[in-house]
Amino acid sequence: MAPPTKRRRIEPTAVEEITFDPAARQDFLTGFHKRKLQRAKHAQEAAERRAREERIAERKKLREERKAELERHVQQVNAMLRSASALNGAEDQGTASSNSDEEWSGISGEEPAPVDHEAEYIDEDKYTTVTVEAMDVSREGLFKAEQAKDEGHKTYEQETKVGQEPGKVAKKPKWTKEKPKDGSEKPKRKKKRNFRYESKTERKTARSKEKSKGRKQARERRGGG
């Protein structure tokens, strides 16, 4: 039988001291709202930082797209200019050869479209007739060209030229400061009467004068009676 083993002596460990801090307890109990505001502030700052980074990325992407679109547009314009210059060169050569062979025969005698005409327009169940006629303008109003010739209406240009010699322009009347020859003069304007409110002292003196005048008249009436 084995001898009994010695029991290991366990040294007592020192117990840590727990101190109570009333200030920390008060700060913890009353700091819920403050900590909530801090968390909201941190979250807002993080959201603003993310939004700023997203805006920067979007602007960069937009600049790249615009740059690529501009380069593509420049290439298209250059291609169109090259094709147009090639066509113009071919047309110039063709016109030069045709001009040498053909001779100019003058202006073609195409007649202008008539002014007096009627046009009909039909749209489903509707039927409309439009009449186009030449018109003249006078002081009395609008007249047809043929009616003005028949009835002797004068146009505005003819009325303005009445009484003028041919080749002369009517003179505008000159305004002068001289009196008219017929002796008529402008009526004189009446002066506006100035109106002002009486002051307190002026009203008091006027009232006292009226009272004294009334007393004097009363005494005269009593003396005469």
Short mmCIF file of C-alpha atoms in Angstrom, two decimals:
data_model
loop_
_atom_site.label_atom_id
_atom_site.label_comp_id
_atom_site.label_asym_id
_atom_site.label_seq_id
_atom_site.Cartn_x
_atom_site.Cartn_y
_atom_site.Cartn_z
CA MET A 1 0.00 0.00 0.00
CA ALA A 2 1.40 3.33 -1.09
CA PRO A 3 2.10 5.94 1.46
CA PRO A 4 -0.34 8.83 1.58
CA THR A 5 0.66 11.85 -0.46
CA LYS A 6 1.21 15.15 1.15
CA ARG A 7 -1.50 17.63 0.62
CA ARG A 8 -0.38 20.69 -1.15
CA ARG A 9 -0.76 23.76 0.89
CA ILE A 10 -2.84 26.33 -0.91
CA GLU A 11 -1.98 29.86 -0.08
CA PRO A 12 -4.95 32.15 0.34
CA THR A 13 -5.34 34.62 -2.59
CA ALA A 14 -5.94 38.24 -1.90
CA VAL A 15 -9.46 39.35 -2.68
CA GLU A 16 -9.61 42.28 -5.08
CA GLU A 17 -11.09 45.35 -3.59
CA ILE A 18 -14.28 46.62 -5.17
CA THR A 19 -14.77 50.32 -4.78
CA PHE A 20 -18.07 52.03 -5.37
CA ASP A 21 -17.92 55.26 -7.42
CA PRO A 22 -21.13 57.24 -7.02
CA ALA A 23 -20.12 59.73 -9.76
CA ALA A 24 -19.68 56.94 -12.33
CA ARG A 25 -22.99 55.44 -11.27
CA GLN A 26 -24.71 58.80 -11.67
CA ASP A 27 -23.12 59.31 -15.08
CA PHE A 28 -24.27 55.87 -16.22
CA LEU A 29 -27.81 56.35 -14.99
CA THR A 30 -28.25 59.83 -16.45
CA GLY A 31 -26.26 59.31 -19.67
CA PHE A 32 -28.72 57.24 -21.70
CA HIS A 33 -29.95 60.21 -23.74
CA LYS A 34 -26.43 61.53 -24.24
CA ARG A 35 -25.16 58.17 -25.48
CA LYS A 36 -28.17 57.87 -27.78
CA LEU A 37 -27.40 61.27 -29.32
CA GLN A 38 -23.76 60.25 -29.76
CA ARG A 39 -24.76 57.06 -31.58
CA ALA A 40 -27.11 59.04 -33.85
CA LYS A 41 -24.36 61.57 -34.57
CA HIS A 42 -21.86 58.83 -35.45
CA ALA A 43 -24.42 57.16 -37.71
CA GLN A 44 -25.19 60.47 -39.46
CA GLU A 45 -21.50 61.17 -40.01
CA ALA A 46 -21.00 57.69 -41.46
CA ALA A 47 -24.01 58.15 -43.78
CA GLU A 48 -22.72 61.53 -44.98
CA ARG A 49 -19.28 60.04 -45.60
CA ARG A 50 -20.79 57.19 -47.64
CA ALA A 51 -23.00 59.62 -49.61
CA ARG A 52 -19.99 61.82 -50.39
CA GLU A 53 -18.01 58.83 -51.62
CA GLU A 54 -20.95 57.75 -53.79
CA ARG A 55 -21.28 61.25 -55.29
CA ILE A 56 -17.57 61.32 -56.10
CA ALA A 57 -17.83 57.92 -57.78
CA GLU A 58 -20.91 58.99 -59.78
CA ARG A 59 -19.21 62.19 -60.95
CA LYS A 60 -16.15 60.24 -62.02
CA LYS A 61 -18.29 57.77 -63.94
CA LEU A 62 -20.27 60.60 -65.58
CA ARG A 63 -17.07 62.35 -66.66
CA GLU A 64 -15.77 59.16 -68.20
CA GLU A 65 -19.06 58.58 -70.06
CA ARG A 66 -19.11 62.15 -71.39
CA LYS A 67 -15.50 61.88 -72.49
CA ALA A 68 -16.20 58.64 -74.34
CA GLU A 69 -19.35 60.13 -75.92
CA LEU A 70 -17.43 63.22 -77.03
CA GLU A 71 -14.71 61.13 -78.62
CA ARG A 72 -17.34 59.03 -80.40
CA HIS A 73 -19.11 62.18 -81.64
CA VAL A 74 -15.83 63.65 -82.90
CA GLN A 75 -15.11 60.47 -84.81
CA GLN A 76 -18.57 60.52 -86.40
CA VAL A 77 -18.21 64.19 -87.41
CA ASN A 78 -14.79 63.57 -88.91
CA ALA A 79 -16.15 60.63 -90.89
CA MET A 80 -19.07 62.74 -92.17
CA LEU A 81 -16.72 65.56 -93.15
CA ARG A 82 -14.47 63.17 -95.05
CA SER A 83 -17.43 61.68 -96.91
CA ALA A 84 -18.86 65.16 -97.66
CA SER A 85 -15.52 66.41 -98.96
CA ALA A 86 -15.24 63.35 -101.19
CA LEU A 87 -18.77 63.92 -102.57
CA ASN A 88 -18.10 67.62 -103.15
CA GLY A 89 -14.95 66.79 -105.06
CA ALA A 90 -16.84 64.34 -107.26
CA GLU A 91 -19.68 66.86 -107.85
CA ASP A 92 -17.22 69.62 -108.74
CA GLN A 93 -15.61 67.40 -111.32
CA GLY A 94 -19.03 66.43 -112.72
CA THR A 95 -20.28 70.03 -112.91
CA ALA A 96 -17.08 71.19 -114.56
CA SER A 97 -17.44 68.55 -117.26
CA SER A 98 -21.17 69.27 -117.74
CA ASN A 99 -20.64 73.05 -117.93
CA SER A 100 -18.12 72.59 -120.68
CA ASP A 101 -20.63 70.54 -122.72
CA GLU A 102 -23.92 72.37 -122.02
CA GLU A 103 -24.87 75.97 -122.76
CA TRP A 104 -27.10 78.20 -120.66
CA SER A 105 -30.58 78.47 -122.16
CA GLY A 106 -31.96 81.18 -119.86
CA ILE A 107 -34.48 81.19 -117.02
CA SER A 108 -37.28 78.70 -117.33
CA GLY A 109 -40.62 80.40 -117.90
CA GLU A 110 -42.50 78.94 -114.95
CA GLU A 111 -45.56 80.96 -114.05
CA PRO A 112 -46.24 81.71 -110.38
CA ALA A 113 -49.16 80.05 -108.68
CA PRO A 114 -52.42 82.00 -109.11
CA VAL A 115 -53.58 84.07 -106.16
CA ASP A 116 -57.33 83.78 -106.72
CA HIS A 117 -58.21 80.12 -106.38
CA GLU A 118 -60.33 77.75 -104.33
CA ALA A 119 -59.25 74.63 -102.47
CA GLU A 120 -61.48 71.88 -101.14
CA TYR A 121 -60.70 69.85 -98.02
CA ILE A 122 -62.65 66.72 -97.09
CA ASP A 123 -62.14 65.05 -93.71
CA GLU A 124 -64.51 62.17 -92.89
CA ASP A 125 -67.96 63.84 -92.58
CA LYS A 126 -66.69 67.43 -92.93
CA TYR A 127 -66.38 69.39 -96.17
CA THR A 128 -64.60 72.75 -96.33
CA THR A 129 -63.93 75.13 -99.21
CA VAL A 130 -61.15 77.73 -98.87
CA THR A 131 -61.07 80.74 -101.23
CA VAL A 132 -57.84 82.74 -101.63
CA GLU A 133 -58.21 86.26 -103.09
CA ALA A 134 -56.00 89.32 -103.49
CA MET A 135 -56.86 92.14 -101.04
CA ASP A 136 -56.10 95.88 -100.83
CA VAL A 137 -55.85 98.01 -97.70
CA SER A 138 -57.34 101.49 -97.27
CA ARG A 139 -58.44 103.71 -94.41
CA GLU A 140 -61.96 102.32 -94.70
CA GLY A 141 -60.81 98.72 -94.27
CA LEU A 142 -59.95 95.72 -96.42
CA PHE A 143 -61.29 95.41 -99.97
CA LYS A 144 -60.88 92.97 -102.78
CA ALA A 145 -58.49 94.11 -105.48
CA GLU A 146 -61.16 94.04 -108.20
CA GLN A 147 -63.76 95.68 -105.93
CA ALA A 148 -61.36 98.48 -105.05
CA LYS A 149 -60.72 99.20 -108.72
CA ASP A 150 -64.44 99.18 -109.58
CA GLU A 151 -65.66 101.31 -106.65
CA GLY A 152 -62.71 103.70 -106.68
CA HIS A 153 -61.35 102.95 -103.21
CA LYS A 154 -57.95 104.44 -102.57
CA THR A 155 -55.30 102.35 -100.94
CA TYR A 156 -53.33 103.60 -97.97
CA GLU A 157 -50.32 104.47 -100.13
CA GLN A 158 -52.50 106.42 -102.58
CA GLU A 159 -54.19 108.34 -99.74
CA THR A 160 -50.88 109.34 -98.24
CA LYS A 161 -49.66 110.64 -101.60
CA VAL A 162 -52.71 112.88 -102.18
CA GLY A 163 -51.76 116.55 -102.29
CA GLN A 164 -48.06 115.85 -102.76
CA GLU A 165 -46.06 116.55 -105.80
CA PRO A 166 -44.43 113.55 -107.41
CA GLY A 167 -40.94 112.90 -106.17
CA LYS A 168 -41.38 114.91 -102.93
CA VAL A 169 -41.79 113.67 -99.39
CA ALA A 170 -44.33 115.23 -97.05
CA LYS A 171 -42.76 117.41 -94.39
CA LYS A 172 -43.56 116.84 -90.76
CA PRO A 173 -45.07 119.78 -88.86
CA LYS A 174 -42.62 121.62 -86.64
CA TRP A 175 -43.59 122.39 -83.08
CA THR A 176 -42.60 125.86 -81.82
CA LYS A 177 -43.12 127.82 -78.61
CA GLU A 178 -44.85 130.73 -80.39
CA LYS A 179 -48.51 131.50 -79.71
CA PRO A 180 -51.03 130.34 -82.29
CA LYS A 181 -52.09 132.93 -84.84
CA ASP A 182 -55.80 132.65 -84.06
CA GLY A 183 -55.16 134.24 -80.65
CA SER A 184 -56.34 131.28 -78.63
CA GLU A 185 -54.42 130.79 -75.42
CA LYS A 186 -54.24 127.92 -73.06
CA PRO A 187 -56.50 128.31 -70.01
CA LYS A 188 -54.60 129.25 -66.89
CA ARG A 189 -54.45 126.60 -64.27
CA LYS A 190 -55.96 127.50 -60.92
CA LYS A 191 -53.61 127.41 -58.01
CA LYS A 192 -54.36 124.64 -55.62
CA ARG A 193 -55.33 125.91 -52.19
CA ASN A 194 -52.99 124.77 -49.48
CA PHE A 195 -54.72 122.98 -46.63
CA ARG A 196 -53.21 122.42 -43.24
CA TYR A 197 -54.44 121.36 -39.82
CA GLU A 198 -54.56 123.92 -37.03
CA SER A 199 -52.42 123.38 -34.00
CA LYS A 200 -53.83 122.99 -30.51
CA THR A 201 -53.02 126.58 -29.51
CA GLU A 202 -54.57 127.96 -32.70
CA ARG A 203 -57.78 126.03 -32.09
CA LYS A 204 -57.87 127.26 -28.49
CA THR A 205 -57.46 130.93 -29.49
CA ALA A 206 -60.07 130.61 -32.26
CA ARG A 207 -62.53 129.04 -29.81
CA SER A 208 -61.96 131.79 -27.25
CA LYS A 209 -62.50 134.47 -29.93
CA GLU A 210 -65.78 132.85 -30.96
CA LYS A 211 -66.95 132.71 -27.33
CA SER A 212 -66.07 136.36 -26.69
CA LYS A 213 -67.81 137.38 -29.89
CA GLY A 214 -70.91 135.42 -28.89
CA ARG A 215 -70.97 137.04 -25.42
CA LYS A 216 -70.61 140.49 -26.97
CA GLN A 217 -73.52 139.86 -29.35
CA ALA A 218 -75.63 138.57 -26.44
CA ARG A 219 -74.94 141.73 -24.39
CA GLU A 220 -75.87 143.90 -27.37
CA ARG A 221 -79.13 142.02 -27.80
CA ARG A 222 -79.98 142.39 -24.10
CA GLY A 223 -79.11 146.12 -24.16
CA GLY A 224 -81.21 146.71 -27.27
CA GLY A 225 -84.17 144.82 -25.78
#
